[in-house]
C-alpha positions as a printed Julia matrix, in Angstrom:
150×3 Matrix{Float64}:
  17.0    27.94   -2.37
  14.13   26.04   -3.98
  14.16   25.66   -7.74
  11.56   27.11  -10.05
   8.71   24.73  -10.88
   8.98   23.66  -14.53
   6.86   21.39  -16.68
   8.33   17.9   -16.15
   9.43   15.76  -19.06
   6.91   13.06  -20.01
   9.52   10.4   -19.24
   9.59   11.45  -15.59
   6.03   10.14  -15.06
   6.43    6.8   -13.3
   4.87    3.67  -14.8
   3.61    0.91  -12.54
   5.38   -1.58  -14.82
   8.41   -1.32  -12.55
   6.48   -1.7    -9.3
   7.69   -4.43   -6.95
   6.25   -5.94   -3.78
   7.72   -7.98   -0.93
   5.56  -10.05    1.43
   7.51  -11.0     4.57
  10.81  -10.29    2.76
   9.9   -12.54   -0.19
   9.55  -10.78   -3.55
   6.17  -11.28   -5.19
   6.73  -11.0    -8.96
   3.09  -11.89   -9.65
   1.79   -8.64   -8.1
  -0.87   -6.93  -10.23
  -1.54   -3.89   -8.06
  -0.73   -2.53   -4.62
  -2.02    0.45   -2.66
  -1.28    1.73    0.85
  -3.16    4.66    2.36
  -3.24    6.67    5.58
  -6.58    7.98    6.81
  -6.93   10.69    9.41
  -9.26   10.26   12.35
 -10.62   13.69   13.29
 -13.03   15.22   15.77
 -15.14   18.2    14.7
 -14.42   21.37   16.7
 -16.74   24.38   16.87
 -16.29   27.65   18.73
 -18.96   30.2    19.68
 -19.7    32.56   16.83
 -17.71   30.49   14.32
 -19.74   29.28   11.33
 -17.08   27.0     9.92
 -16.53   23.5    11.24
 -12.9    22.83   12.05
 -11.29   19.58   13.1
  -8.74   18.24   15.54
  -6.47   15.41   14.45
  -7.06   12.54   16.89
  -5.06    9.81   15.18
  -4.25    8.05   11.93
  -4.91    4.59   10.56
  -3.38    2.72    7.65
  -4.9     0.36    5.09
  -3.4    -1.64    2.25
  -4.7    -3.72   -0.68
  -2.81   -6.09   -2.96
  -4.01   -7.95   -6.06
  -1.84  -10.92   -6.97
  -2.05  -13.22   -9.99
  -3.07  -16.7    -8.86
  -0.1   -19.04   -9.18
  -0.33  -21.0    -5.93
  -2.4   -21.09   -2.73
  -0.72  -18.07   -1.08
  -3.66  -17.45    1.27
  -3.92  -21.01    2.64
  -1.58  -20.6     5.61
  -3.0   -17.2     6.57
  -6.66  -18.25    6.24
  -6.01  -21.33    8.4
  -4.22  -19.25   11.05
  -7.0   -16.66   11.12
  -9.58  -19.44   11.45
  -7.63  -20.75   14.45
  -7.57  -17.29   16.08
  -3.94  -16.51   15.22
  -3.38  -12.93   14.0
   0.03  -13.22   12.34
   1.54   -9.84   11.53
   3.23   -9.23    8.18
   6.0    -7.02    6.85
   5.19   -5.47    3.46
   7.53   -3.43    1.26
   6.55   -1.77   -2.0
   8.94   -0.26   -4.53
   8.34    2.0    -7.51
  11.04    2.76  -10.01
  11.14    3.64  -13.66
  14.31    3.66  -15.77
  13.05    6.76  -17.61
  12.53    8.64  -14.32
  15.82    7.6   -12.74
  14.43    7.55   -9.2
  13.27    4.9    -6.74
  10.67    5.09   -3.99
  10.37    2.29   -1.4
   7.93    2.18    1.49
   7.87   -0.37    4.31
   4.6    -1.0     6.15
   5.0    -2.31    9.66
   2.84   -4.56   11.83
   0.47   -5.38    8.96
  -2.59   -7.54    9.42
  -5.13   -9.15    7.11
  -8.76   -8.0     7.05
  -9.73   -9.93    3.93
  -8.19  -12.55    1.72
  -9.56  -14.45   -1.24
 -10.06  -18.17   -0.7
 -10.98  -18.67   -4.33
 -12.3   -16.52   -7.17
 -12.37  -16.91  -10.92
 -14.08  -15.68  -14.05
 -14.26  -17.87  -17.13
 -11.74  -16.78  -19.78
  -9.92  -14.31  -17.46
  -6.6   -14.29  -15.59
  -7.28  -15.25  -11.97
  -6.21  -12.96   -9.12
  -6.31  -13.16   -5.34
  -7.01  -10.0    -3.42
  -5.62   -9.32    0.05
  -6.33   -6.31    2.24
  -5.68   -5.18    5.77
  -4.25   -2.51    7.98
  -0.89   -1.47    9.37
   0.65    0.43   12.25
   3.55    2.53   11.05
   5.52    3.02    7.88
   8.96    4.1     6.78
  10.17    5.57    3.5
  13.29    3.56    2.68
  13.97    5.48   -0.58
  12.4     8.64   -1.99
  12.4    10.59   -5.24
  13.44   14.16   -4.56
  11.28   17.12   -5.63
  13.66   19.47   -7.49
  11.69   22.5    -6.29
  11.9    21.84   -2.57
């Protein structure tokens, strides 16, 4: 039986401080932010006499974005391969944990590609970051944080 929903303790809110990121199985400690999303692709469906638009799920697509503090020329190899017509696929894994929460969530994105990568960017007096973004085909939750009410 599902538990009763209660106000969670403040400490259970997860901080991004303990977020980790692996790029092709290599941990990237200099990660600033990471986001992966799924978007639905839908077709509008209407029936006679029905005033409301409905929709039919036709597929899904995935996108990801990573901001990484500039320490070395991470994008060099990938920008050169893309320029030569080589679409190398990546494996990306993100992990969120927080000692105060006690749980861990890990997600693996599969068959990832690059849509954009920063060759060079800077702003005087600011920490420099490279931004990478792309898409993916498939994901897997490797670890999850259980909902006590489910």
